[in-house]
Amino acid sequence: MHEGKLIIAQVDHSSGEIIGHSIQRLFQMGAWNVQLLQSITKKNRPGYMLFIDLPAELVEKAAVFLASELGIWGYHVLESQHVHFDVSFREKTLRLTAGDRNIIFNIRPKYIAHRGELLSIKVDHDQLVQVQAKLEECGYSYPLAALRSSIETRLWSGDMAEVITIRVNSDVHDRGDLLAI
């Protein structure tokens, strides 16, 4: 658990590009999390509510940045406790069997646990995009959601093997089905 602060700031005079860039800069400064919600402000103008979870020592630096970059002229600060579950990464080899091809990827799924109980397994989105692109190069087209589901289901099977094998069934690849073996 990290003791921290939560900045809540209203943004109503900045473009999406500037706000997006600002969010990236806040992460670079050390923010733990940044959330942006759309809103309607006074006079029915579109606006945003920016929530920044960060260490207490970064509040002033982040606030000065928000004022200079986004033009905010005030903000709220709340005490927060940033609670984390146990997170670990495990190196796995993903072998996709597609027709007569074996496609090999190194992946690092995230395992989320609490008091020794596994709660969730997640494969990084960027890794899934790379796997999907390679499949498309081989003539197979699968939605990311189906790919994520197949890989994470295989990981959830409790198999502690270092190599996870997914067979892409060429008879059904036009429908976007992945079959795990």
PDB file of N, CA, C and O in Angstrom, residues 66-116:
ATOM      1  N   LEU A  66      -0.005  21.130 -14.709  1.00  0.00           N
ATOM      2  CA  LEU A  66      -1.396  21.235 -15.164  1.00  0.00           C
ATOM      3  C   LEU A  66      -1.786  22.684 -15.436  1.00  0.00           C
ATOM      4  O   LEU A  66      -2.496  22.974 -16.402  1.00  0.00           O
ATOM      5  N   ALA A  67      -1.333  23.583 -14.595  1.00  0.00           N
ATOM      6  CA  ALA A  67      -1.652  25.005 -14.798  1.00  0.00           C
ATOM      7  C   ALA A  67      -0.995  25.524 -16.066  1.00  0.00           C
ATOM      8  O   ALA A  67      -1.628  26.231 -16.860  1.00  0.00           O
ATOM      9  N   SER A  68       0.260  25.181 -16.280  1.00  0.00           N
ATOM     10  CA  SER A  68       0.963  25.717 -17.450  1.00  0.00           C
ATOM     11  C   SER A  68       0.543  25.023 -18.737  1.00  0.00           C
ATOM     12  O   SER A  68       0.406  25.674 -19.777  1.00  0.00           O
ATOM     13  N   GLU A  69       0.319  23.730 -18.685  1.00  0.00           N
ATOM     14  CA  GLU A  69       0.023  22.982 -19.918  1.00  0.00           C
ATOM     15  C   GLU A  69      -1.459  22.993 -20.273  1.00  0.00           C
ATOM     16  O   GLU A  69      -1.820  23.095 -21.442  1.00  0.00           O
ATOM     17  N   LEU A  70      -2.338  22.878 -19.258  1.00  0.00           N
ATOM     18  CA  LEU A  70      -3.773  22.751 -19.523  1.00  0.00           C
ATOM     19  C   LEU A  70      -4.575  23.976 -19.102  1.00  0.00           C
ATOM     20  O   LEU A  70      -5.781  24.026 -19.320  1.00  0.00           O
ATOM     21  N   GLY A  71      -3.934  24.916 -18.468  1.00  0.00           N
ATOM     22  CA  GLY A  71      -4.625  26.148 -18.090  1.00  0.00           C
ATOM     23  C   GLY A  71      -5.570  26.007 -16.917  1.00  0.00           C
ATOM     24  O   GLY A  71      -6.455  26.848 -16.739  1.00  0.00           O
ATOM     25  N   ILE A  72      -5.411  24.991 -16.088  1.00  0.00           N
ATOM     26  CA  ILE A  72      -6.289  24.901 -14.919  1.00  0.00           C
ATOM     27  C   ILE A  72      -5.886  26.001 -13.943  1.00  0.00           C
ATOM     28  O   ILE A  72      -4.750  26.449 -13.919  1.00  0.00           O
ATOM     29  N   TRP A  73      -6.844  26.478 -13.156  1.00  0.00           N
ATOM     30  CA  TRP A  73      -6.504  27.527 -12.205  1.00  0.00           C
ATOM     31  C   TRP A  73      -6.900  27.168 -10.791  1.00  0.00           C
ATOM     32  O   TRP A  73      -6.947  27.995  -9.898  1.00  0.00           O
ATOM     33  N   GLY A  74      -7.109  25.862 -10.576  1.00  0.00           N
ATOM     34  CA  GLY A  74      -7.386  25.341  -9.242  1.00  0.00           C
ATOM     35  C   GLY A  74      -7.604  23.837  -9.343  1.00  0.00           C
ATOM     36  O   GLY A  74      -7.822  23.304 -10.427  1.00  0.00           O
ATOM     37  N   TYR A  75      -7.519  23.181  -8.198  1.00  0.00           N
ATOM     38  CA  TYR A  75      -7.677  21.726  -8.183  1.00  0.00           C
ATOM     39  C   TYR A  75      -7.981  21.284  -6.765  1.00  0.00           C
ATOM     40  O   TYR A  75      -7.829  22.035  -5.816  1.00  0.00           O
ATOM     41  N   HIS A  76      -8.429  20.063  -6.633  1.00  0.00           N
ATOM     42  CA  HIS A  76      -8.678  19.460  -5.321  1.00  0.00           C
ATOM     43  C   HIS A  76      -7.615  18.404  -5.075  1.00  0.00           C
ATOM     44  O   HIS A  76      -7.161  17.735  -6.004  1.00  0.00           O
ATOM     45  N   VAL A  77      -7.246  18.227  -3.821  1.00  0.00           N
ATOM     46  CA  VAL A  77      -6.315  17.178  -3.436  1.00  0.00           C
ATOM     47  C   VAL A  77      -6.967  16.371  -2.319  1.00  0.00           C
ATOM     48  O   VAL A  77      -7.417  16.928  -1.326  1.00  0.00           O
ATOM     49  N   LEU A  78      -7.005  15.055  -2.499  1.00  0.00           N
ATOM     50  CA  LEU A  78      -7.542  14.148  -1.487  1.00  0.00           C
ATOM     51  C   LEU A  78      -6.440  13.189  -1.053  1.00  0.00           C
ATOM     52  O   LEU A  78      -5.570  12.824  -1.852  1.00  0.00           O
ATOM     53  N   GLU A  79      -6.491  12.788   0.213  1.00  0.00           N
ATOM     54  CA  GLU A  79      -5.585  11.741   0.691  1.00  0.00           C
ATOM     55  C   GLU A  79      -5.999  10.443   0.011  1.00  0.00           C
ATOM     56  O   GLU A  79      -7.184  10.198  -0.198  1.00  0.00           O
ATOM     57  N   SER A  80      -5.034   9.610  -0.324  1.00  0.00           N
ATOM     58  CA  SER A  80      -5.385   8.326  -0.912  1.00  0.00           C
ATOM     59  C   SER A  80      -4.424   7.252  -0.442  1.00  0.00           C
ATOM     60  O   SER A  80      -3.305   7.542  -0.022  1.00  0.00           O
ATOM     61  N   GLN A  81      -4.885   6.053  -0.483  1.00  0.00           N
ATOM     62  CA  GLN A  81      -4.049   4.890  -0.240  1.00  0.00           C
ATOM     63  C   GLN A  81      -4.100   4.061  -1.507  1.00  0.00           C
ATOM     64  O   GLN A  81      -5.155   3.555  -1.887  1.00  0.00           O
ATOM     65  N   HIS A  82      -2.983   3.955  -2.168  1.00  0.00           N
ATOM     66  CA  HIS A  82      -2.886   3.198  -3.417  1.00  0.00           C
ATOM     67  C   HIS A  82      -2.638   1.743  -3.041  1.00  0.00           C
ATOM     68  O   HIS A  82      -1.558   1.386  -2.603  1.00  0.00           O
ATOM     69  N   VAL A  83      -3.660   0.913  -3.153  1.00  0.00           N
ATOM     70  CA  VAL A  83      -3.592  -0.480  -2.739  1.00  0.00           C
ATOM     71  C   VAL A  83      -3.318  -1.352  -3.961  1.00  0.00           C
ATOM     72  O   VAL A  83      -3.993  -1.229  -4.979  1.00  0.00           O
ATOM     73  N   HIS A  84      -2.321  -2.204  -3.852  1.00  0.00           N
ATOM     74  CA  HIS A  84      -1.972  -3.124  -4.931  1.00  0.00           C
ATOM     75  C   HIS A  84      -2.167  -4.556  -4.476  1.00  0.00           C
ATOM     76  O   HIS A  84      -1.903  -4.887  -3.330  1.00  0.00           O
ATOM     77  N   PHE A  85      -2.604  -5.382  -5.397  1.00  0.00           N
ATOM     78  CA  PHE A  85      -2.576  -6.817  -5.161  1.00  0.00           C
ATOM     79  C   PHE A  85      -1.173  -7.306  -5.498  1.00  0.00           C
ATOM     80  O   PHE A  85      -0.342  -6.561  -5.999  1.00  0.00           O
ATOM     81  N   ASP A  86      -0.912  -8.552  -5.225  1.00  0.00           N
ATOM     82  CA  ASP A  86       0.385  -9.133  -5.558  1.00  0.00           C
ATOM     83  C   ASP A  86       0.430  -9.345  -7.065  1.00  0.00           C
ATOM     84  O   ASP A  86      -0.427 -10.038  -7.625  1.00  0.00           O
ATOM     85  N   VAL A  87       1.406  -8.736  -7.727  1.00  0.00           N
ATOM     86  CA  VAL A  87       1.534  -8.833  -9.180  1.00  0.00           C
ATOM     87  C   VAL A  87       2.876  -9.451  -9.508  1.00  0.00           C
ATOM     88  O   VAL A  87       3.911  -9.039  -8.973  1.00  0.00           O
ATOM     89  N   SER A  88       2.843 -10.448 -10.381  1.00  0.00           N
ATOM     90  CA  SER A  88       4.083 -11.051 -10.854  1.00  0.00           C
ATOM     91  C   SER A  88       3.953 -11.310 -12.356  1.00  0.00           C
ATOM     92  O   SER A  88       2.853 -11.352 -12.901  1.00  0.00           O
ATOM     93  N   PHE A  89       5.085 -11.427 -12.987  1.00  0.00           N
ATOM     94  CA  PHE A  89       5.138 -11.744 -14.406  1.00  0.00           C
ATOM     95  C   PHE A  89       5.884 -13.053 -14.560  1.00  0.00           C
ATOM     96  O   PHE A  89       6.868 -13.292 -13.858  1.00  0.00           O
ATOM     97  N   ARG A  90       5.409 -13.891 -15.473  1.00  0.00           N
ATOM     98  CA  ARG A  90       6.067 -15.167 -15.724  1.00  0.00           C
ATOM     99  C   ARG A  90       6.380 -15.264 -17.211  1.00  0.00           C
ATOM    100  O   ARG A  90       5.522 -15.002 -18.048  1.00  0.00           O
ATOM    101  N   GLU A  91       7.601 -15.652 -17.486  1.00  0.00           N
ATOM    102  CA  GLU A  91       8.010 -15.843 -18.885  1.00  0.00           C
ATOM    103  C   GLU A  91       7.345 -17.111 -19.413  1.00  0.00           C
ATOM    104  O   GLU A  91       7.428 -18.165 -18.792  1.00  0.00           O
ATOM    105  N   LYS A  92       6.692 -16.992 -20.547  1.00  0.00           N
ATOM    106  CA  LYS A  92       6.059 -18.134 -21.207  1.00  0.00           C
ATOM    107  C   LYS A  92       6.407 -18.096 -22.684  1.00  0.00           C
ATOM    108  O   LYS A  92       6.616 -17.023 -23.264  1.00  0.00           O
ATOM    109  N   THR A  93       6.454 -19.256 -23.276  1.00  0.00           N
ATOM    110  CA  THR A  93       6.604 -19.349 -24.724  1.00  0.00           C
ATOM    111  C   THR A  93       5.247 -19.737 -25.282  1.00  0.00           C
ATOM    112  O   THR A  93       4.650 -20.723 -24.842  1.00  0.00           O
ATOM    113  N   LEU A  94       4.760 -18.966 -26.212  1.00  0.00           N
ATOM    114  CA  LEU A  94       3.490 -19.240 -26.871  1.00  0.00           C
ATOM    115  C   LEU A  94       3.805 -19.840 -28.234  1.00  0.00           C
ATOM    116  O   LEU A  94       4.504 -19.231 -29.040  1.00  0.00           O
ATOM    117  N   ARG A  95       3.316 -21.044 -28.453  1.00  0.00           N
ATOM    118  CA  ARG A  95       3.501 -21.691 -29.754  1.00  0.00           C
ATOM    119  C   ARG A  95       2.136 -21.787 -30.426  1.00  0.00           C
ATOM    120  O   ARG A  95       1.233 -22.440 -29.920  1.00  0.00           O
ATOM    121  N   LEU A  96       1.994 -21.109 -31.550  1.00  0.00           N
ATOM    122  CA  LEU A  96       0.773 -21.182 -32.338  1.00  0.00           C
ATOM    123  C   LEU A  96       1.022 -22.152 -33.476  1.00  0.00           C
ATOM    124  O   LEU A  96       1.976 -21.999 -34.237  1.00  0.00           O
ATOM    125  N   THR A  97       0.174 -23.148 -33.585  1.00  0.00           N
ATOM    126  CA  THR A  97       0.249 -24.095 -34.688  1.00  0.00           C
ATOM    127  C   THR A  97      -0.840 -23.699 -35.663  1.00  0.00           C
ATOM    128  O   THR A  97      -2.029 -23.806 -35.362  1.00  0.00           O
ATOM    129  N   ALA A  98      -0.427 -23.179 -36.811  1.00  0.00           N
ATOM    130  CA  ALA A  98      -1.361 -22.684 -37.834  1.00  0.00           C
ATOM    131  C   ALA A  98      -1.062 -23.429 -39.128  1.00  0.00           C
ATOM    132  O   ALA A  98      -0.059 -23.171 -39.783  1.00  0.00           O
ATOM    133  N   GLY A  99      -1.925 -24.383 -39.463  1.00  0.00           N
ATOM    134  CA  GLY A  99      -1.655 -25.190 -40.645  1.00  0.00           C
ATOM    135  C   GLY A  99      -0.365 -25.958 -40.433  1.00  0.00           C
ATOM    136  O   GLY A  99      -0.196 -26.662 -39.442  1.00  0.00           O
ATOM    137  N   ASP A 100       0.585 -25.804 -41.340  1.00  0.00           N
ATOM    138  CA  ASP A 100       1.868 -26.496 -41.218  1.00  0.00           C
ATOM    139  C   ASP A 100       2.935 -25.611 -40.573  1.00  0.00           C
ATOM    140  O   ASP A 100       4.106 -25.968 -40.551  1.00  0.00           O
ATOM    141  N   ARG A 101       2.550 -24.473 -40.048  1.00  0.00           N
ATOM    142  CA  ARG A 101       3.501 -23.538 -39.435  1.00  0.00           C
ATOM    143  C   ARG A 101       3.413 -23.577 -37.918  1.00  0.00           C
ATOM    144  O   ARG A 101       2.335 -23.712 -37.350  1.00  0.00           O
ATOM    145  N   ASN A 102       4.560 -23.429 -37.308  1.00  0.00           N
ATOM    146  CA  ASN A 102       4.639 -23.202 -35.865  1.00  0.00           C
ATOM    147  C   ASN A 102       5.191 -21.806 -35.672  1.00  0.00           C
ATOM    148  O   ASN A 102       6.293 -21.510 -36.124  1.00  0.00           O
ATOM    149  N   ILE A 103       4.425 -20.959 -35.013  1.00  0.00           N
ATOM    150  CA  ILE A 103       4.820 -19.569 -34.776  1.00  0.00           C
ATOM    151  C   ILE A 103       5.105 -19.451 -33.284  1.00  0.00           C
ATOM    152  O   ILE A 103       4.258 -19.776 -32.450  1.00  0.00           O
ATOM    153  N   ILE A 104       6.307 -18.989 -32.947  1.00  0.00           N
ATOM    154  CA  ILE A 104       6.746 -18.927 -31.551  1.00  0.00           C
ATOM    155  C   ILE A 104       6.844 -17.471 -31.087  1.00  0.00           C
ATOM    156  O   ILE A 104       7.400 -16.627 -31.789  1.00  0.00           O
ATOM    157  N   PHE A 105       6.304 -17.200 -29.905  1.00  0.00           N
ATOM    158  CA  PHE A 105       6.374 -15.880 -29.286  1.00  0.00           C
ATOM    159  C   PHE A 105       6.789 -16.038 -27.828  1.00  0.00           C
ATOM    160  O   PHE A 105       6.375 -16.990 -27.167  1.00  0.00           O
ATOM    161  N   ASN A 106       7.557 -15.109 -27.327  1.00  0.00           N
ATOM    162  CA  ASN A 106       7.827 -15.011 -25.899  1.00  0.00           C
ATOM    163  C   ASN A 106       6.842 -13.993 -25.340  1.00  0.00           C
ATOM    164  O   ASN A 106       6.763 -12.874 -25.850  1.00  0.00           O
ATOM    165  N   ILE A 107       6.090 -14.399 -24.335  1.00  0.00           N
ATOM    166  CA  ILE A 107       5.127 -13.491 -23.713  1.00  0.00           C
ATOM    167  C   ILE A 107       5.408 -13.436 -22.217  1.00  0.00           C
ATOM    168  O   ILE A 107       6.051 -14.322 -21.658  1.00  0.00           O
ATOM    169  N   ARG A 108       4.920 -12.364 -21.574  1.00  0.00           N
ATOM    170  CA  ARG A 108       5.063 -12.178 -20.127  1.00  0.00           C
ATOM    171  C   ARG A 108       3.696 -11.854 -19.531  1.00  0.00           C
ATOM    172  O   ARG A 108       3.397 -10.706 -19.239  1.00  0.00           O
ATOM    173  N   PRO A 109       2.841 -12.862 -19.353  1.00  0.00           N
ATOM    174  CA  PRO A 109       1.540 -12.573 -18.750  1.00  0.00           C
ATOM    175  C   PRO A 109       1.680 -12.076 -17.318  1.00  0.00           C
ATOM    176  O   PRO A 109       2.619 -12.427 -16.616  1.00  0.00           O
ATOM    177  N   LYS A 110       0.729 -11.252 -16.934  1.00  0.00           N
ATOM    178  CA  LYS A 110       0.680 -10.684 -15.582  1.00  0.00           C
ATOM    179  C   LYS A 110      -0.253 -11.559 -14.741  1.00  0.00           C
ATOM    180  O   LYS A 110      -1.396 -11.809 -15.129  1.00  0.00           O
ATOM    181  N   TYR A 111       0.249 -12.004 -13.601  1.00  0.00           N
ATOM    182  CA  TYR A 111      -0.526 -12.804 -12.659  1.00  0.00           C
ATOM    183  C   TYR A 111      -0.850 -11.925 -11.457  1.00  0.00           C
ATOM    184  O   TYR A 111       0.044 -11.379 -10.822  1.00  0.00           O
ATOM    185  N   ILE A 112      -2.144 -11.798 -11.153  1.00  0.00           N
ATOM    186  CA  ILE A 112      -2.599 -10.958 -10.049  1.00  0.00           C
ATOM    187  C   ILE A 112      -3.185 -11.868  -8.975  1.00  0.00           C
ATOM    188  O   ILE A 112      -4.081 -12.672  -9.256  1.00  0.00           O
ATOM    189  N   ALA A 113      -2.644 -11.736  -7.755  1.00  0.00           N
ATOM    190  CA  ALA A 113      -3.062 -12.614  -6.665  1.00  0.00           C
ATOM    191  C   ALA A 113      -3.303 -11.796  -5.400  1.00  0.00           C
ATOM    192  O   ALA A 113      -2.860 -10.645  -5.282  1.00  0.00           O
ATOM    193  N   HIS A 114      -4.005 -12.417  -4.464  1.00  0.00           N
ATOM    194  CA  HIS A 114      -4.244 -11.822  -3.152  1.00  0.00           C
ATOM    195  C   HIS A 114      -4.140 -12.931  -2.117  1.00  0.00           C
ATOM    196  O   HIS A 114      -4.882 -13.918  -2.183  1.00  0.00           O
ATOM    197  N   ARG A 115      -3.173 -12.782  -1.214  1.00  0.00           N
ATOM    198  CA  ARG A 115      -2.945 -13.773  -0.156  1.00  0.00           C
ATOM    199  C   ARG A 115      -2.778 -15.180  -0.729  1.00  0.00           C
ATOM    200  O   ARG A 115      -3.344 -16.147  -0.215  1.00  0.00           O
ATOM    201  N   GLY A 116      -2.040 -15.252  -1.825  1.00  0.00           N
ATOM    202  CA  GLY A 116      -1.741 -16.547  -2.426  1.00  0.00           C
ATOM    203  C   GLY A 116      -2.805 -17.086  -3.357  1.00  0.00           C
ATOM    204  O   GLY A 116      -2.606 -18.113  -4.000  1.00  0.00           O
TER     205      GLY A 116
END
